[in-house]
PDB file of C-alpha atoms in Angstrom:
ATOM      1  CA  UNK A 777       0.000   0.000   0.000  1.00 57.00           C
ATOM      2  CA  UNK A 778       0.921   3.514  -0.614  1.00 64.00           C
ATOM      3  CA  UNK A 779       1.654   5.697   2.337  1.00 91.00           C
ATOM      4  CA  UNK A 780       4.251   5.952   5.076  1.00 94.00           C
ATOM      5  CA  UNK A 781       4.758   3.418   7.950  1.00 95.00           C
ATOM      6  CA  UNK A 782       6.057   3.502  10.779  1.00 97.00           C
ATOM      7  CA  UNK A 783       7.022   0.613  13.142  1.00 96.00           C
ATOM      8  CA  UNK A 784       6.674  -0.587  15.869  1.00 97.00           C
ATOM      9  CA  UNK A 785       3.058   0.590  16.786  1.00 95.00           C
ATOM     10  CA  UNK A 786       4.520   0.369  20.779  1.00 97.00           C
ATOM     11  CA  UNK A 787       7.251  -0.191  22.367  1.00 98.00           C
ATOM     12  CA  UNK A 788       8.403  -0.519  25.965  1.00 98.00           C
ATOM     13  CA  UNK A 789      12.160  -0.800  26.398  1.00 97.00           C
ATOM     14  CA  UNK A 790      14.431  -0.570  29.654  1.00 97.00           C
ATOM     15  CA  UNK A 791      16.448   2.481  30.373  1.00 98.00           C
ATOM     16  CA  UNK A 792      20.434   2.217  29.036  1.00 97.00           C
ATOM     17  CA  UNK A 793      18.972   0.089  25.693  1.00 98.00           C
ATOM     18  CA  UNK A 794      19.255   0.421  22.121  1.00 98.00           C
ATOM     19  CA  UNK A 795      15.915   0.976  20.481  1.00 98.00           C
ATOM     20  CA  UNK A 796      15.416   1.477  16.765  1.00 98.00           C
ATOM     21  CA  UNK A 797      12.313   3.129  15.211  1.00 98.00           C
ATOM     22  CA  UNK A 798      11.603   2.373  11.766  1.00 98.00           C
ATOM     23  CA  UNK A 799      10.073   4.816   8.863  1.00 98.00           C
ATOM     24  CA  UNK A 800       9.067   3.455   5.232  1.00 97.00           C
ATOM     25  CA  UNK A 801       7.586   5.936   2.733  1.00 97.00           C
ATOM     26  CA  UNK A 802       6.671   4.412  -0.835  1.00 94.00           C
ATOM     27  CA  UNK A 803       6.543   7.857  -2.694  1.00 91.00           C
ATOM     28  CA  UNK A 804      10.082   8.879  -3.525  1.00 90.00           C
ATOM     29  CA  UNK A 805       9.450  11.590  -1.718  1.00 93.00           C
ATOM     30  CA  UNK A 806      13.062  13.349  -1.077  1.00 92.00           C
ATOM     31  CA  UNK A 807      12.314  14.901   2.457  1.00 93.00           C
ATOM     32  CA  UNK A 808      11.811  12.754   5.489  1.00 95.00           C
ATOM     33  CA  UNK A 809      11.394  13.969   9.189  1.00 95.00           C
ATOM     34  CA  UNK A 810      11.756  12.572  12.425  1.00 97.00           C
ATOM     35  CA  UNK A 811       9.610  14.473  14.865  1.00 95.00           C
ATOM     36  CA  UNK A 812       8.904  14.054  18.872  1.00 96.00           C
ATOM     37  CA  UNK A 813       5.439  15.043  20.912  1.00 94.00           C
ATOM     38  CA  UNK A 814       5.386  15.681  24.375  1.00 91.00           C
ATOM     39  CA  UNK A 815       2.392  17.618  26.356  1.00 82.00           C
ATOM     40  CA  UNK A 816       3.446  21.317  27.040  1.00 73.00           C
ATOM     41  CA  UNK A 817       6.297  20.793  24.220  1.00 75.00           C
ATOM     42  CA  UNK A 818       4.440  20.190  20.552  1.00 82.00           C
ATOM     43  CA  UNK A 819       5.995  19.008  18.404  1.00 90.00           C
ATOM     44  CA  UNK A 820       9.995  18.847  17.994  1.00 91.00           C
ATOM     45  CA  UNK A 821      12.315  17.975  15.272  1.00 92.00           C
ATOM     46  CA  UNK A 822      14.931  15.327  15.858  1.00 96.00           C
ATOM     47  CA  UNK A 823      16.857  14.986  12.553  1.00 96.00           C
ATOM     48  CA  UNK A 824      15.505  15.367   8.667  1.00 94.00           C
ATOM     49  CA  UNK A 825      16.728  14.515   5.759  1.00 94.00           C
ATOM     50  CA  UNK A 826      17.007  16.444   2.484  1.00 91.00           C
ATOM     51  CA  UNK A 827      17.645  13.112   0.217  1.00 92.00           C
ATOM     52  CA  UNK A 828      19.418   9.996   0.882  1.00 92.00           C
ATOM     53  CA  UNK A 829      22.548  10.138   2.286  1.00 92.00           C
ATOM     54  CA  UNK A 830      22.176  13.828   3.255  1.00 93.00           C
ATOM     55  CA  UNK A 831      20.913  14.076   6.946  1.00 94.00           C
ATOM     56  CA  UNK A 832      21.107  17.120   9.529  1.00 93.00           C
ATOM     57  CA  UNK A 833      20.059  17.915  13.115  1.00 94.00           C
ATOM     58  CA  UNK A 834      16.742  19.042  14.459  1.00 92.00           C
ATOM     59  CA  UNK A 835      16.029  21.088  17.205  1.00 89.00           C
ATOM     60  CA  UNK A 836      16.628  18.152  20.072  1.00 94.00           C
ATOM     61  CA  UNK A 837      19.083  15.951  18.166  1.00 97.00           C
ATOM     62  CA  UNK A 838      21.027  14.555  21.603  1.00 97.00           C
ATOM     63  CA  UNK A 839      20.749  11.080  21.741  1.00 97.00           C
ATOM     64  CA  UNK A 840      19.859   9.991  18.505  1.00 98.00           C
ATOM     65  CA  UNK A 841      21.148   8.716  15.995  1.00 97.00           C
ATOM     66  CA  UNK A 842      19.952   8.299  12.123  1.00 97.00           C
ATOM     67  CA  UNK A 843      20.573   6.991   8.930  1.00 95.00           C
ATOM     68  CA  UNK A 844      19.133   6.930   5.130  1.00 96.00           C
ATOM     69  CA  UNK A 845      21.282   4.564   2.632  1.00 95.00           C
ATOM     70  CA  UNK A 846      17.902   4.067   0.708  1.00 94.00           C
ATOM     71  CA  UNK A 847      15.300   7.170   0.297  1.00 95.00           C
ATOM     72  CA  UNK A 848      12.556   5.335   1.453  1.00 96.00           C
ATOM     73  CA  UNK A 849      14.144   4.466   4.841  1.00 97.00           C
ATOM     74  CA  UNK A 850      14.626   6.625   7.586  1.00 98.00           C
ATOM     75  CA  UNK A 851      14.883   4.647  10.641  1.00 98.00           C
ATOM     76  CA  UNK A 852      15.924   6.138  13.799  1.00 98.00           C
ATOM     77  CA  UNK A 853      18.162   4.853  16.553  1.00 98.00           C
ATOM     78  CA  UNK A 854      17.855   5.810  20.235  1.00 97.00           C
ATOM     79  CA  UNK A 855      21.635   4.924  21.268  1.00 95.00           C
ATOM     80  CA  UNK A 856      20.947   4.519  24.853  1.00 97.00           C
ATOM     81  CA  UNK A 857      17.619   4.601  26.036  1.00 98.00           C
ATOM     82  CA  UNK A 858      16.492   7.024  29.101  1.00 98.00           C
ATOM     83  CA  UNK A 859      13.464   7.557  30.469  1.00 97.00           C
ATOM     84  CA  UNK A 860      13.252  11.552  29.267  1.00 96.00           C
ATOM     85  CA  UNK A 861      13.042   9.986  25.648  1.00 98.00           C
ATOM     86  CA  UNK A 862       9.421   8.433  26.640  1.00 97.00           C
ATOM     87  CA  UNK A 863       7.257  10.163  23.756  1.00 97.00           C
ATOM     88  CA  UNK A 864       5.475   9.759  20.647  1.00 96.00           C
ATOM     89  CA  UNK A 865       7.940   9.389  17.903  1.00 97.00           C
ATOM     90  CA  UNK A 866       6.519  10.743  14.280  1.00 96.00           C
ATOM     91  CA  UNK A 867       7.477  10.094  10.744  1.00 96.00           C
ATOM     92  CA  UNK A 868       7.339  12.272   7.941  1.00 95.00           C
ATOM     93  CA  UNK A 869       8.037  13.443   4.339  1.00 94.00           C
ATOM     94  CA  UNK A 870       6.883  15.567   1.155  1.00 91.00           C
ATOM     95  CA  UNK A 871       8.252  16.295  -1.989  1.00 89.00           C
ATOM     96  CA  UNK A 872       8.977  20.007  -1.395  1.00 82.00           C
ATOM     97  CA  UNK A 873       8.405  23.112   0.394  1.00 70.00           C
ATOM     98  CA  UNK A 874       4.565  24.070  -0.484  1.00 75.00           C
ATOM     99  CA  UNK A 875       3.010  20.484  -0.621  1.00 81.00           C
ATOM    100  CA  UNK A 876       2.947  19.693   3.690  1.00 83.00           C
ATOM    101  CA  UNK A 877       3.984  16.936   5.373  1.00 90.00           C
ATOM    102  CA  UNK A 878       2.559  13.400   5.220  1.00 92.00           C
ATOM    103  CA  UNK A 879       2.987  11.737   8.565  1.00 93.00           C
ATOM    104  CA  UNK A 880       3.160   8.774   9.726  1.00 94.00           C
ATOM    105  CA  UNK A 881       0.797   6.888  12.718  1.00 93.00           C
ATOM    106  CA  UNK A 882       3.509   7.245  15.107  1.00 95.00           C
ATOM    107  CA  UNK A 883       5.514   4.733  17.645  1.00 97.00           C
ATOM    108  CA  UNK A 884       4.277   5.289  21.213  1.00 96.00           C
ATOM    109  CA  UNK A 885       8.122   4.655  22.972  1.00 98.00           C
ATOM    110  CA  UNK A 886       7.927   4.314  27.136  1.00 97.00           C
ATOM    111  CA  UNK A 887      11.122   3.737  28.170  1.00 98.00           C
ATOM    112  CA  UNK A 888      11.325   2.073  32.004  1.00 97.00           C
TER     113      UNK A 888
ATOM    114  CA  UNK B 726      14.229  32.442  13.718  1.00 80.00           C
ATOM    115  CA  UNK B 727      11.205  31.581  12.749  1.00 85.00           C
ATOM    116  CA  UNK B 728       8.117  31.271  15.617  1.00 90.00           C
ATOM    117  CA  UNK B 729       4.431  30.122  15.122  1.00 94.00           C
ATOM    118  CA  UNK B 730       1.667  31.467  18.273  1.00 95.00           C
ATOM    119  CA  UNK B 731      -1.351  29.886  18.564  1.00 94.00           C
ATOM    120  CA  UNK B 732      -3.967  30.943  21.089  1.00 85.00           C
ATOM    121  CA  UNK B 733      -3.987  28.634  24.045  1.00 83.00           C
ATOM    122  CA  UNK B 734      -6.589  25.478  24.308  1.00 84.00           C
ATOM    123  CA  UNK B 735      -8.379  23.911  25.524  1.00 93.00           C
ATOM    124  CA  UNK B 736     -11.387  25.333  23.152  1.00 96.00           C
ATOM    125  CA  UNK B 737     -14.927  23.835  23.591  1.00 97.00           C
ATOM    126  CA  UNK B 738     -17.843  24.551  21.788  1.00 97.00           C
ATOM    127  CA  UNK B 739     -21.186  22.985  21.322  1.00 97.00           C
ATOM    128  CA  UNK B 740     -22.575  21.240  17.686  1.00 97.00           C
ATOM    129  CA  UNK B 741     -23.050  24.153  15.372  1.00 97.00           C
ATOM    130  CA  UNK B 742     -21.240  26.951  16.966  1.00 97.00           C
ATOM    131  CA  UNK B 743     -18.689  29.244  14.942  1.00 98.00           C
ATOM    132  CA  UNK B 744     -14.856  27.867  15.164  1.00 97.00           C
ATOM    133  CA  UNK B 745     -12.169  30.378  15.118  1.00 97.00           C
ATOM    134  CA  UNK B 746      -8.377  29.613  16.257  1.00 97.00           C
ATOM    135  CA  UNK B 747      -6.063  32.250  15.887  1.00 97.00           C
ATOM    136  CA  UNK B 748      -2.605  31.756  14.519  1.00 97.00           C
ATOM    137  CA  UNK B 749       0.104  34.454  14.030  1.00 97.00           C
ATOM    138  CA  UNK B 750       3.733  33.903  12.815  1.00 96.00           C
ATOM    139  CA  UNK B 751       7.222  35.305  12.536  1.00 94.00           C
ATOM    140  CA  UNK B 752       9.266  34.369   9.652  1.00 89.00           C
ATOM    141  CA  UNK B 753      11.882  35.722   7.607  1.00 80.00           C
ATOM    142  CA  UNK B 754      10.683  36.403   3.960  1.00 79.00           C
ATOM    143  CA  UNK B 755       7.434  34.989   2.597  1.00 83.00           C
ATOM    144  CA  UNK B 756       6.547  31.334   4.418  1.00 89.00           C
ATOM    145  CA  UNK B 757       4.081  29.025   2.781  1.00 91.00           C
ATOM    146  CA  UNK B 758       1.300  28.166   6.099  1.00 94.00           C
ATOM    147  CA  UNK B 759      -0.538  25.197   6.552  1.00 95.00           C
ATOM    148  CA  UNK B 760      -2.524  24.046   9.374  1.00 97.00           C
ATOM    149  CA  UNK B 761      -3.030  20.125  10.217  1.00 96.00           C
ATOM    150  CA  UNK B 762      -5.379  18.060  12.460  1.00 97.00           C
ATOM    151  CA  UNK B 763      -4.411  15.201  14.962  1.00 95.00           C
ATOM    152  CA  UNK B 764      -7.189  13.445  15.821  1.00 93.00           C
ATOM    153  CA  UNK B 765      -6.680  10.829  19.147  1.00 88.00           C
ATOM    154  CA  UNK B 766      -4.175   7.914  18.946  1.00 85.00           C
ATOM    155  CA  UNK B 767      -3.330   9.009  14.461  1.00 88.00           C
ATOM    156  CA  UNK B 768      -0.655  11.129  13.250  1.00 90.00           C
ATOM    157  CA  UNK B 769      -0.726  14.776  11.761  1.00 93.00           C
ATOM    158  CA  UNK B 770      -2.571  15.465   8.534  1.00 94.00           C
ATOM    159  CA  UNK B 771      -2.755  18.334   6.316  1.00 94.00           C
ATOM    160  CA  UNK B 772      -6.005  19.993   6.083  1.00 97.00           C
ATOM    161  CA  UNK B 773      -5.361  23.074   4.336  1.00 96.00           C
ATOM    162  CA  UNK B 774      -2.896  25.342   3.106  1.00 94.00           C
ATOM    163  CA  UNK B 775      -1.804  29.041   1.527  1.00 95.00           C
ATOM    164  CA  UNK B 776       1.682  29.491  -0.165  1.00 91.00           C
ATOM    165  CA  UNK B 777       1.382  33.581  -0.800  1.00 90.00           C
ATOM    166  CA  UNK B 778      -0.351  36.299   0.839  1.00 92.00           C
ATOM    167  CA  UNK B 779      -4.361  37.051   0.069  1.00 95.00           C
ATOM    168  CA  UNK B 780      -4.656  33.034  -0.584  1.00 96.00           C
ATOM    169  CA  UNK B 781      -7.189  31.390   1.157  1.00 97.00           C
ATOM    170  CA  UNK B 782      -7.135  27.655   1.748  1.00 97.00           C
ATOM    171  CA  UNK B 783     -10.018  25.702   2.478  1.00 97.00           C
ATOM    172  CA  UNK B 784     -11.160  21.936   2.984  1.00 97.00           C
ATOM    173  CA  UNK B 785     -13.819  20.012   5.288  1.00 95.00           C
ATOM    174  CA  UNK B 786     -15.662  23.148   5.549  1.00 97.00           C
ATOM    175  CA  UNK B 787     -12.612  25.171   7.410  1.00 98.00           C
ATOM    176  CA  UNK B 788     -10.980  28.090   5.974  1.00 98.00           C
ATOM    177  CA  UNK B 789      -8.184  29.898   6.365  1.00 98.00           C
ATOM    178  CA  UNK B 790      -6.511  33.290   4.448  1.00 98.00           C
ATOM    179  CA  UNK B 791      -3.027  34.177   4.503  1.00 97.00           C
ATOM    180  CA  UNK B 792      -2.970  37.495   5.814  1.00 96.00           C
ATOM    181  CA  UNK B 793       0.632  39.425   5.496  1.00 93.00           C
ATOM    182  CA  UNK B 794       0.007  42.189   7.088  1.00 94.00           C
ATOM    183  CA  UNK B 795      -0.719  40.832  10.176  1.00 95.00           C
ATOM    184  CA  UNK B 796       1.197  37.893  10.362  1.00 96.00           C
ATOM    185  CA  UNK B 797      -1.886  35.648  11.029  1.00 97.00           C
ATOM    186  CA  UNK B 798      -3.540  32.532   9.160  1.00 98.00           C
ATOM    187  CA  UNK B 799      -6.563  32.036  11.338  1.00 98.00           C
ATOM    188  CA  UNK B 800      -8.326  29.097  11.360  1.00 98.00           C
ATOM    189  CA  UNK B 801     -12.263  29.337  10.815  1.00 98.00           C
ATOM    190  CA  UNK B 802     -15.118  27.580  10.509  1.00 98.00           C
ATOM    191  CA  UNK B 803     -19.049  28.063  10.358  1.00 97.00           C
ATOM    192  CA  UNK B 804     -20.530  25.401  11.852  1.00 96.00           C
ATOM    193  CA  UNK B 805     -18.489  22.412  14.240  1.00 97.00           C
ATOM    194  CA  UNK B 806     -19.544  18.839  14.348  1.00 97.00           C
ATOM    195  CA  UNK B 807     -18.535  16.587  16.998  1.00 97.00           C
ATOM    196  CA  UNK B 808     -16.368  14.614  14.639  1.00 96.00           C
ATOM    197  CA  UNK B 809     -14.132  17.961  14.425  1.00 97.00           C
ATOM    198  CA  UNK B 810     -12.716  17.507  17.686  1.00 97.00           C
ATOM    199  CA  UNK B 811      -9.460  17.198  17.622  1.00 96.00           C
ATOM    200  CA  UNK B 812      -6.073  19.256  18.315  1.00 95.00           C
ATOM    201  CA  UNK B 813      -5.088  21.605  15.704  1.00 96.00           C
ATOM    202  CA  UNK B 814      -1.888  22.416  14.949  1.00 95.00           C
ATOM    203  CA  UNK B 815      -0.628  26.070  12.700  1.00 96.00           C
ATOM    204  CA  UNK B 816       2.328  25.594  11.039  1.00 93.00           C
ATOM    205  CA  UNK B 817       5.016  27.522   8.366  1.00 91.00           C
ATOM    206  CA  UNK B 818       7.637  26.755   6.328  1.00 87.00           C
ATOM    207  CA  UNK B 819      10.195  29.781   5.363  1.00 75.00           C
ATOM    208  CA  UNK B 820      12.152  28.522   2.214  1.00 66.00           C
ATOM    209  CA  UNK B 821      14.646  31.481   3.374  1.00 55.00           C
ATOM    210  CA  UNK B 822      15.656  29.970   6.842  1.00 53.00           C
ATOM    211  CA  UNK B 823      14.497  26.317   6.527  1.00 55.00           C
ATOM    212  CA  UNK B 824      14.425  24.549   3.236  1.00 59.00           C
ATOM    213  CA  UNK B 825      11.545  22.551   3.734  1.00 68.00           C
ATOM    214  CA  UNK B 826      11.327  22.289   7.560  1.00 81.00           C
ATOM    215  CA  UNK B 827       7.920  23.287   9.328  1.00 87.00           C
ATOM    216  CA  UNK B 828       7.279  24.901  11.926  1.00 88.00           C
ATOM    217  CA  UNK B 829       4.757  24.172  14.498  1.00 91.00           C
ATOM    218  CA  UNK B 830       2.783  25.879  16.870  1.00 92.00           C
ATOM    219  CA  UNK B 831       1.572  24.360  20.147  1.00 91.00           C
ATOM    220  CA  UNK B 832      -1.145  22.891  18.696  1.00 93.00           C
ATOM    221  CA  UNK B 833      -5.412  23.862  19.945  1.00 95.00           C
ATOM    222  CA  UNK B 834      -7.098  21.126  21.412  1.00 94.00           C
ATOM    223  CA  UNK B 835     -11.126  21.675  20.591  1.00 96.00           C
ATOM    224  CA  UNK B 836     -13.335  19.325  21.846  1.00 97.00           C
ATOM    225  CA  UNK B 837     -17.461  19.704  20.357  1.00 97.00           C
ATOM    226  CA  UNK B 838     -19.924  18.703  22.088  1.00 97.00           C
ATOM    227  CA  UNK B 839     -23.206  17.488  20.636  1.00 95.00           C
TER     228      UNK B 839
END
Protein backbone atom coordinates (compact mmCIF):
# COMPACT_ATOMS: atom_id res chain seq x y z
CA UNK A 1 0.00 0.00 0.00
CA UNK A 2 0.92 3.51 -0.61
CA UNK A 3 1.65 5.70 2.34
CA UNK A 4 4.25 5.95 5.08
CA UNK A 5 4.76 3.42 7.95
CA UNK A 6 6.06 3.50 10.78
CA UNK A 7 7.02 0.61 13.14
CA UNK A 8 6.67 -0.59 15.87
CA UNK A 9 3.06 0.59 16.79
CA UNK A 10 4.52 0.37 20.78
CA UNK A 11 7.25 -0.19 22.37
CA UNK A 12 8.40 -0.52 25.97
CA UNK A 13 12.16 -0.80 26.40
CA UNK A 14 14.43 -0.57 29.65
CA UNK A 15 16.45 2.48 30.37
CA UNK A 16 20.43 2.22 29.04
CA UNK A 17 18.97 0.09 25.69
CA UNK A 18 19.25 0.42 22.12
CA UNK A 19 15.92 0.98 20.48
CA UNK A 20 15.42 1.48 16.76
CA UNK A 21 12.31 3.13 15.21
CA UNK A 22 11.60 2.37 11.77
CA UNK A 23 10.07 4.82 8.86
CA UNK A 24 9.07 3.45 5.23
CA UNK A 25 7.59 5.94 2.73
CA UNK A 26 6.67 4.41 -0.84
CA UNK A 27 6.54 7.86 -2.69
CA UNK A 28 10.08 8.88 -3.53
CA UNK A 29 9.45 11.59 -1.72
CA UNK A 30 13.06 13.35 -1.08
CA UNK A 31 12.31 14.90 2.46
CA UNK A 32 11.81 12.75 5.49
CA UNK A 33 11.39 13.97 9.19
CA UNK A 34 11.76 12.57 12.42
CA UNK A 35 9.61 14.47 14.87
CA UNK A 36 8.90 14.05 18.87
CA UNK A 37 5.44 15.04 20.91
CA UNK A 38 5.39 15.68 24.37
CA UNK A 39 2.39 17.62 26.36
CA UNK A 40 3.45 21.32 27.04
CA UNK A 41 6.30 20.79 24.22
CA UNK A 42 4.44 20.19 20.55
CA UNK A 43 5.99 19.01 18.40
CA UNK A 44 10.00 18.85 17.99
CA UNK A 45 12.31 17.97 15.27
CA UNK A 46 14.93 15.33 15.86
CA UNK A 47 16.86 14.99 12.55
CA UNK A 48 15.50 15.37 8.67
CA UNK A 49 16.73 14.52 5.76
CA UNK A 50 17.01 16.44 2.48
CA UNK A 51 17.64 13.11 0.22
CA UNK A 52 19.42 10.00 0.88
CA UNK A 53 22.55 10.14 2.29
CA UNK A 54 22.18 13.83 3.26
CA UNK A 55 20.91 14.08 6.95
CA UNK A 56 21.11 17.12 9.53
CA UNK A 57 20.06 17.91 13.12
CA UNK A 58 16.74 19.04 14.46
CA UNK A 59 16.03 21.09 17.20
CA UNK A 60 16.63 18.15 20.07
CA UNK A 61 19.08 15.95 18.17
CA UNK A 62 21.03 14.55 21.60
CA UNK A 63 20.75 11.08 21.74
CA UNK A 64 19.86 9.99 18.50
CA UNK A 65 21.15 8.72 15.99
CA UNK A 66 19.95 8.30 12.12
CA UNK A 67 20.57 6.99 8.93
CA UNK A 68 19.13 6.93 5.13
CA UNK A 69 21.28 4.56 2.63
CA UNK A 70 17.90 4.07 0.71
CA UNK A 71 15.30 7.17 0.30
CA UNK A 72 12.56 5.33 1.45
CA UNK A 73 14.14 4.47 4.84
CA UNK A 74 14.63 6.63 7.59
CA UNK A 75 14.88 4.65 10.64
CA UNK A 76 15.92 6.14 13.80
CA UNK A 77 18.16 4.85 16.55
CA UNK A 78 17.86 5.81 20.23
CA UNK A 79 21.64 4.92 21.27
CA UNK A 80 20.95 4.52 24.85
CA UNK A 81 17.62 4.60 26.04
CA UNK A 82 16.49 7.02 29.10
CA UNK A 83 13.46 7.56 30.47
CA UNK A 84 13.25 11.55 29.27
CA UNK A 85 13.04 9.99 25.65
CA UNK A 86 9.42 8.43 26.64
CA UNK A 87 7.26 10.16 23.76
CA UNK A 88 5.47 9.76 20.65
CA UNK A 89 7.94 9.39 17.90
CA UNK A 90 6.52 10.74 14.28
CA UNK A 91 7.48 10.09 10.74
CA UNK A 92 7.34 12.27 7.94
CA UNK A 93 8.04 13.44 4.34
CA UNK A 94 6.88 15.57 1.15
CA UNK A 95 8.25 16.30 -1.99
CA UNK A 96 8.98 20.01 -1.40
CA UNK A 97 8.41 23.11 0.39
CA UNK A 98 4.57 24.07 -0.48
CA UNK A 99 3.01 20.48 -0.62
CA UNK A 100 2.95 19.69 3.69
CA UNK A 101 3.98 16.94 5.37
CA UNK A 102 2.56 13.40 5.22
CA UNK A 103 2.99 11.74 8.56
CA UNK A 104 3.16 8.77 9.73
CA UNK A 105 0.80 6.89 12.72
CA UNK A 106 3.51 7.24 15.11
CA UNK A 107 5.51 4.73 17.64
CA UNK A 108 4.28 5.29 21.21
CA UNK A 109 8.12 4.66 22.97
CA UNK A 110 7.93 4.31 27.14
CA UNK A 111 11.12 3.74 28.17
CA UNK A 112 11.33 2.07 32.00
CA UNK B 1 14.23 32.44 13.72
CA UNK B 2 11.20 31.58 12.75
CA UNK B 3 8.12 31.27 15.62
CA UNK B 4 4.43 30.12 15.12
CA UNK B 5 1.67 31.47 18.27
CA UNK B 6 -1.35 29.89 18.56
CA UNK B 7 -3.97 30.94 21.09
CA UNK B 8 -3.99 28.63 24.04
CA UNK B 9 -6.59 25.48 24.31
CA UNK B 10 -8.38 23.91 25.52
CA UNK B 11 -11.39 25.33 23.15
CA UNK B 12 -14.93 23.84 23.59
CA UNK B 13 -17.84 24.55 21.79
CA UNK B 14 -21.19 22.99 21.32
CA UNK B 15 -22.58 21.24 17.69
CA UNK B 16 -23.05 24.15 15.37
CA UNK B 17 -21.24 26.95 16.97
CA UNK B 18 -18.69 29.24 14.94
CA UNK B 19 -14.86 27.87 15.16
CA UNK B 20 -12.17 30.38 15.12
CA UNK B 21 -8.38 29.61 16.26
CA UNK B 22 -6.06 32.25 15.89
CA UNK B 23 -2.60 31.76 14.52
CA UNK B 24 0.10 34.45 14.03
CA UNK B 25 3.73 33.90 12.81
CA UNK B 26 7.22 35.31 12.54
CA UNK B 27 9.27 34.37 9.65
CA UNK B 28 11.88 35.72 7.61
CA UNK B 29 10.68 36.40 3.96
CA UNK B 30 7.43 34.99 2.60
CA UNK B 31 6.55 31.33 4.42
CA UNK B 32 4.08 29.02 2.78
CA UNK B 33 1.30 28.17 6.10
CA UNK B 34 -0.54 25.20 6.55
CA UNK B 35 -2.52 24.05 9.37
CA UNK B 36 -3.03 20.12 10.22
CA UNK B 37 -5.38 18.06 12.46
CA UNK B 38 -4.41 15.20 14.96
CA UNK B 39 -7.19 13.44 15.82
CA UNK B 40 -6.68 10.83 19.15
CA UNK B 41 -4.18 7.91 18.95
CA UNK B 42 -3.33 9.01 14.46
CA UNK B 43 -0.65 11.13 13.25
CA UNK B 44 -0.73 14.78 11.76
CA UNK B 45 -2.57 15.47 8.53
CA UNK B 46 -2.75 18.33 6.32
CA UNK B 47 -6.00 19.99 6.08
CA UNK B 48 -5.36 23.07 4.34
CA UNK B 49 -2.90 25.34 3.11
CA UNK B 50 -1.80 29.04 1.53
CA UNK B 51 1.68 29.49 -0.16
CA UNK B 52 1.38 33.58 -0.80
CA UNK B 53 -0.35 36.30 0.84
CA UNK B 54 -4.36 37.05 0.07
CA UNK B 55 -4.66 33.03 -0.58
CA UNK B 56 -7.19 31.39 1.16
CA UNK B 57 -7.14 27.65 1.75
CA UNK B 58 -10.02 25.70 2.48
CA UNK B 59 -11.16 21.94 2.98
CA UNK B 60 -13.82 20.01 5.29
CA UNK B 61 -15.66 23.15 5.55
CA UNK B 62 -12.61 25.17 7.41
CA UNK B 63 -10.98 28.09 5.97
CA UNK B 64 -8.18 29.90 6.37
CA UNK B 65 -6.51 33.29 4.45
CA UNK B 66 -3.03 34.18 4.50
CA UNK B 67 -2.97 37.50 5.81
CA UNK B 68 0.63 39.43 5.50
CA UNK B 69 0.01 42.19 7.09
CA UNK B 70 -0.72 40.83 10.18
CA UNK B 71 1.20 37.89 10.36
CA UNK B 72 -1.89 35.65 11.03
CA UNK B 73 -3.54 32.53 9.16
CA UNK B 74 -6.56 32.04 11.34
CA UNK B 75 -8.33 29.10 11.36
CA UNK B 76 -12.26 29.34 10.82
CA UNK B 77 -15.12 27.58 10.51
CA UNK B 78 -19.05 28.06 10.36
CA UNK B 79 -20.53 25.40 11.85
CA UNK B 80 -18.49 22.41 14.24
CA UNK B 81 -19.54 18.84 14.35
CA UNK B 82 -18.53 16.59 17.00
CA UNK B 83 -16.37 14.61 14.64
CA UNK B 84 -14.13 17.96 14.43
CA UNK B 85 -12.72 17.51 17.69
CA UNK B 86 -9.46 17.20 17.62
CA UNK B 87 -6.07 19.26 18.32
CA UNK B 88 -5.09 21.61 15.70
CA UNK B 89 -1.89 22.42 14.95
CA UNK B 90 -0.63 26.07 12.70
CA UNK B 91 2.33 25.59 11.04
CA UNK B 92 5.02 27.52 8.37
CA UNK B 93 7.64 26.75 6.33
CA UNK B 94 10.20 29.78 5.36
CA UNK B 95 12.15 28.52 2.21
CA UNK B 96 14.65 31.48 3.37
CA UNK B 97 15.66 29.97 6.84
CA UNK B 98 14.50 26.32 6.53
CA UNK B 99 14.42 24.55 3.24
CA UNK B 100 11.54 22.55 3.73
CA UNK B 101 11.33 22.29 7.56
CA UNK B 102 7.92 23.29 9.33
CA UNK B 103 7.28 24.90 11.93
CA UNK B 104 4.76 24.17 14.50
CA UNK B 105 2.78 25.88 16.87
CA UNK B 106 1.57 24.36 20.15
CA UNK B 107 -1.14 22.89 18.70
CA UNK B 108 -5.41 23.86 19.95
CA UNK B 109 -7.10 21.13 21.41
CA UNK B 110 -11.13 21.67 20.59
CA UNK B 111 -13.34 19.32 21.85
CA UNK B 112 -17.46 19.70 20.36
CA UNK B 113 -19.92 18.70 22.09
CA UNK B 114 -23.21 17.49 20.64
Amino acid sequence: DAGITQSPRYKITETGRQVTLMCHQTWSHSYMFWYRQDLGHGLRLIYYSAAADITDKGEVPDGYVVSRSKTENFPLTLESATRSQTSVYFCASTPGLNYGYTFGSGTRLTVV
Amino acid sequence: GDSVTQMEGPVTLSEEAFLTINCTYTATGYPSLFWYVQYPGEGLQLLLKATKADDKGSNKGFEATYRKETTSFHLEKGSVQVSDSAVYFCALSARETSGSRLTFGEGTQLTVNP
